[in-house]
XYZ file of N, CA and C in Angstrom:
381
model
N 145.050 107.337 78.545
C 144.003 106.599 77.861
C 143.698 105.290 78.595
N 144.702 104.654 79.163
C 144.506 103.366 79.850
C 143.485 103.488 80.972
N 143.624 104.540 81.812
C 142.698 104.706 82.923
C 141.293 104.999 82.398
N 141.188 105.783 81.320
C 139.884 106.071 80.734
C 139.222 104.786 80.255
N 139.990 103.946 79.578
C 139.444 102.671 79.104
C 139.022 101.794 80.268
N 139.830 101.769 81.313
C 139.477 100.978 82.494
C 138.151 101.444 83.080
N 137.957 102.753 83.165
C 136.716 103.278 83.715
C 135.531 102.951 82.808
N 135.719 103.077 81.504
C 134.635 102.782 80.563
C 134.243 101.310 80.661
N 135.229 100.405 80.598
C 134.909 98.977 80.655
C 134.348 98.581 82.018
N 134.818 99.200 83.071
C 134.267 98.928 84.396
C 132.803 99.364 84.457
N 132.505 100.517 83.900
C 131.121 100.993 83.875
C 130.239 100.085 83.037
N 130.772 99.599 81.932
C 129.994 98.736 81.037
C 129.838 97.316 81.573
N 130.595 96.965 82.584
C 130.555 95.594 83.111
C 129.249 95.276 83.831
N 128.511 96.286 84.235
C 127.285 96.064 84.997
C 126.067 96.092 84.067
N 125.200 95.083 84.139
C 124.033 95.037 83.242
C 123.045 96.186 83.468
N 122.935 96.674 84.684
C 122.039 97.808 84.934
C 122.544 99.049 84.218
N 123.845 99.277 84.282
C 124.408 100.452 83.614
C 124.299 100.328 82.095
N 124.475 99.109 81.568
C 124.294 98.927 80.121
C 122.847 99.198 79.730
N 121.901 98.769 80.562
C 120.480 99.018 80.284
C 120.186 100.519 80.308
N 120.786 101.229 81.246
C 120.598 102.684 81.317
C 121.115 103.344 80.043
N 122.287 102.930 79.588
C 122.835 103.503 78.351
C 121.919 103.224 77.166
N 121.366 102.031 77.113
C 120.443 101.681 76.035
C 119.216 102.585 76.074
N 118.706 102.837 77.261
C 117.551 103.731 77.397
C 117.893 105.144 76.921
N 119.100 105.594 77.231
C 119.495 106.950 76.870
C 119.823 107.094 75.384
N 119.912 105.975 74.672
C 120.091 106.055 73.220
C 118.905 106.750 72.568
N 117.720 106.551 73.143
C 116.487 107.120 72.588
C 116.454 108.635 72.739
N 116.718 109.114 73.951
C 116.617 110.544 74.230
C 117.123 110.813 75.638
N 117.318 112.084 75.957
C 117.664 112.472 77.321
C 116.510 112.062 78.232
N 116.838 111.723 79.471
C 115.803 111.294 80.412
C 116.052 111.904 81.782
N 114.964 112.174 82.487
C 115.054 112.596 83.886
C 115.506 111.402 84.715
N 116.226 111.672 85.787
C 116.738 110.609 86.648
C 115.589 109.715 87.133
N 114.465 110.308 87.491
C 113.336 109.508 87.975
C 112.799 108.587 86.877
N 112.845 109.040 85.617
C 112.401 108.191 84.504
C 113.395 107.062 84.244
N 114.673 107.351 84.444
C 115.698 106.309 84.302
C 115.458 105.224 85.345
N 115.119 105.628 86.554
C 114.958 104.689 87.665
C 113.696 103.848 87.560
N 112.697 104.338 86.860
C 111.374 103.701 86.855
C 111.359 102.212 86.515
N 112.022 101.753 85.461
C 111.901 100.333 85.124
C 112.682 99.375 86.030
N 113.506 99.906 86.906
C 114.360 99.060 87.743
C 113.744 98.867 89.123
N 113.921 97.678 89.654
C 113.438 97.378 91.003
C 114.537 97.643 92.019
N 114.903 98.921 92.109
C 115.904 99.339 93.091
C 115.606 100.781 93.478
N 116.222 101.206 94.538
C 115.956 102.547 95.054
C 116.540 103.620 94.128
N 116.031 104.821 94.282
C 116.559 105.954 93.530
C 118.032 106.197 93.897
N 118.366 105.938 95.159
C 119.763 106.099 95.599
C 120.683 105.110 94.859
N 120.210 103.885 94.662
C 121.014 102.886 93.949
C 121.195 103.290 92.479
N 120.133 103.777 91.873
C 120.238 104.247 90.481
C 121.198 105.421 90.403
N 121.144 106.312 91.379
C 122.050 107.469 91.406
C 123.514 107.026 91.455
N 123.782 105.945 92.192
C 125.153 105.421 92.234
C 125.583 104.907 90.860
N 124.677 104.209 90.179
C 124.983 103.742 88.824
C 125.235 104.929 87.892
N 124.421 105.965 88.016
C 124.588 107.153 87.170
C 125.917 107.849 87.457
N 126.330 107.850 88.714
C 127.620 108.453 89.078
C 128.768 107.703 88.412
N 128.711 106.381 88.404
C 129.756 105.582 87.749
C 129.789 105.906 86.248
N 128.617 105.992 85.637
C 128.550 106.313 84.203
C 129.085 107.718 83.925
N 128.813 108.654 84.824
C 129.343 110.017 84.653
C 130.855 110.049 84.815
N 131.369 109.341 85.803
C 132.819 109.327 86.026
C 133.562 108.718 84.838
N 132.919 107.782 84.163
C 133.514 107.181 82.970
C 133.321 108.066 81.742
N 132.544 109.129 81.886
C 132.301 110.043 80.777
C 131.237 109.559 79.807
N 130.518 108.501 80.174
C 129.527 107.926 79.271
C 128.215 108.705 79.249
N 127.934 109.416 80.330
C 126.744 110.266 80.374
C 127.125 111.606 81.006
N 126.263 112.577 80.795
C 126.383 113.837 81.526
C 125.028 114.115 82.158
N 125.030 114.957 83.165
C 123.785 115.341 83.821
C 123.713 116.853 83.882
N 122.495 117.367 83.749
C 122.278 118.799 83.909
C 120.936 119.015 84.584
N 120.864 120.087 85.314
C 119.635 120.399 86.020
C 118.816 121.351 85.160
N 117.582 120.969 84.910
C 116.638 121.812 84.181
C 115.469 122.080 85.127
N 115.456 123.254 85.683
C 114.460 123.553 86.707
C 114.772 122.742 87.952
N 113.802 121.955 88.380
C 114.002 121.114 89.566
C 114.398 119.685 89.204
N 114.471 119.411 87.923
C 114.677 118.034 87.467
C 116.100 117.870 86.940
N 116.738 116.775 87.352
C 118.072 116.439 86.857
C 117.916 115.496 85.661
N 118.515 115.860 84.545
C 118.405 115.100 83.296
C 119.725 114.408 82.977
N 119.625 113.231 82.364
C 120.791 112.454 81.938
C 120.853 112.463 80.423
N 122.055 112.596 79.921
C 122.270 112.618 78.474
C 123.426 111.687 78.134
N 123.245 110.869 77.107
C 124.296 109.969 76.635
C 125.413 110.777 75.992
N 126.644 110.406 76.264
C 127.828 111.030 75.653
C 128.520 109.976 74.799
N 128.056 109.787 73.554
C 128.556 108.677 72.738
C 130.040 108.766 72.379
N 130.611 109.964 72.382
C 132.043 110.083 72.060
C 132.923 109.401 73.091
N 132.400 109.203 74.295
C 133.186 108.549 75.343
C 133.497 107.099 74.990
N 132.710 106.505 74.124
C 132.948 105.115 73.713
C 133.936 105.013 72.554
N 134.348 106.145 72.000
C 135.216 106.125 70.818
C 136.537 105.400 71.074
N 137.239 105.738 72.159
C 138.520 105.084 72.455
C 138.344 103.586 72.682
N 137.276 103.222 73.397
C 137.016 101.799 73.644
C 136.708 101.088 72.329
N 135.968 101.738 71.459
C 135.628 101.145 70.169
C 136.872 100.960 69.304
N 137.735 101.965 69.280
C 138.987 101.868 68.509
C 139.845 100.740 69.060
N 139.929 100.632 70.379
C 140.721 99.573 71.002
C 140.179 98.197 70.624
N 138.852 98.036 70.665
C 138.241 96.739 70.354
C 138.359 96.398 68.868
N 138.324 97.395 68.005
C 138.438 97.130 66.572
C 139.791 96.532 66.213
N 140.787 96.778 67.042
C 142.100 96.184 66.813
C 142.053 94.664 66.830
N 141.084 94.108 67.525
C 140.950 92.666 67.590
C 140.164 92.110 66.419
N 139.507 92.959 65.670
C 138.712 92.515 64.531
C 139.532 92.272 63.287
N 140.823 92.569 63.336
C 141.649 92.423 62.149
C 142.066 90.980 61.875
N 141.847 90.099 62.823
C 142.251 88.720 62.651
C 141.165 87.919 61.957
N 141.564 87.082 61.035
C 140.623 86.218 60.336
C 140.185 85.094 61.260
N 138.928 84.673 61.168
C 138.513 83.521 61.970
C 139.281 82.270 61.524
N 139.531 81.399 62.456
C 140.294 80.189 62.162
C 139.406 79.204 61.401
N 139.922 78.704 60.285
C 139.226 77.673 59.520
C 139.690 76.333 60.093
N 138.858 75.723 60.921
C 139.263 74.512 61.629
C 139.466 73.329 60.694
N 138.691 73.240 59.605
C 138.883 72.143 58.654
C 140.254 72.235 57.995
N 140.633 73.440 57.589
C 141.948 73.625 56.968
C 143.057 73.352 57.979
N 142.852 73.765 59.234
C 143.846 73.517 60.272
C 144.002 72.021 60.516
N 142.889 71.284 60.520
C 142.938 69.836 60.718
C 143.680 69.161 59.560
N 143.432 69.602 58.324
C 144.151 69.033 57.171
C 145.649 69.326 57.261
N 145.990 70.544 57.715
C 147.390 70.905 57.885
C 148.049 69.995 58.913
N 147.384 69.797 60.052
C 147.949 68.936 61.089
C 148.102 67.499 60.601
N 147.116 67.004 59.876
C 147.183 65.636 59.355
C 148.360 65.483 58.395
N 148.636 66.512 57.608
C 149.740 66.449 56.655
C 151.095 66.583 57.342
N 151.167 67.345 58.399
C 152.439 67.634 59.051
C 152.826 66.646 60.139
N 151.843 66.085 60.839
C 152.135 65.194 61.953
C 152.159 63.745 61.482
N 153.017 62.920 62.090
C 153.036 61.506 61.714
C 151.706 60.849 62.051
N 151.403 59.801 61.352
C 150.157 59.049 61.568
C 150.080 58.608 63.020
N 148.982 58.932 63.697
C 148.767 58.541 65.087
C 147.960 57.247 65.101
N 148.304 56.307 65.949
C 147.510 55.075 66.032
C 146.110 55.404 66.524
N 145.151 54.603 66.081
C 143.769 54.773 66.492
C 143.675 54.570 68.003
N 142.941 55.452 68.693
C 142.825 55.377 70.155
C 142.188 54.071 70.602
N 141.229 53.560 69.836
C 140.563 52.306 70.190
C 141.545 51.147 70.101
N 142.353 51.142 69.031
C 143.339 50.076 68.863
C 144.363 50.133 69.989
N 144.761 51.322 70.395
C 145.725 51.470 71.476
C 145.144 50.946 72.783
N 143.892 51.282 73.061
C 143.253 50.826 74.298
C 143.116 49.314 74.305
N 142.774 48.706 73.165
C 142.639 47.258 73.074
C 143.979 46.585 73.296
N 145.028 47.144 72.705
C 146.362 46.570 72.865
C 146.802 46.659 74.322
N 146.499 47.744 75.003
C 146.864 47.903 76.405
C 146.144 46.876 77.264
N 144.866 46.655 76.997
C 144.082 45.678 77.757
C 144.643 44.285 77.557
N 145.025 43.930 76.307
C 145.524 42.594 76.002
C 146.855 42.329 76.703
N 147.721 43.339 76.801
C 149.040 43.111 77.390
C 149.050 43.208 78.896
N 148.153 44.015 79.485
C 148.192 44.195 80.933
C 147.126 43.394 81.654
N 146.114 42.958 80.926
C 145.023 42.247 81.561
C 144.068 43.175 82.264
N 144.313 44.447 82.151
C 143.460 45.457 82.783
C 142.428 45.905 81.769
N 141.159 45.855 82.124
C 140.133 46.194 81.142
C 139.705 47.659 81.218
N 140.493 48.486 81.930
C 140.216 49.939 81.939
C 140.702 50.513 80.621
N 140.020 51.545 80.110
C 140.458 52.157 78.838
C 141.771 52.891 78.996
């Protein structure tokens, strides 16, 4: 599973490949139609499609003379399950954390008062 996740996340790391997946959410598309909105060669798009296929995110099939791309949404299942593990944590309430720290830590002198005292004793007017 680790290598599969690595391939999926590596494939998803590129914005062009994410855009291709978004396009394929609508319907299957011919490779030439996938390439149309991008300002890159068909060969470059083919390389992106190969990465997506190796990660299992898309499949390709030939229909007549045309090669079609199809989204394989089940390939994202393991990645989704892995990421959901991080959703179990509650967001940190910073106000409550600050009140906790104020109650637990001894009173800290005011930074301005400390800087003034340092200047008075050393004669140095740097903060």
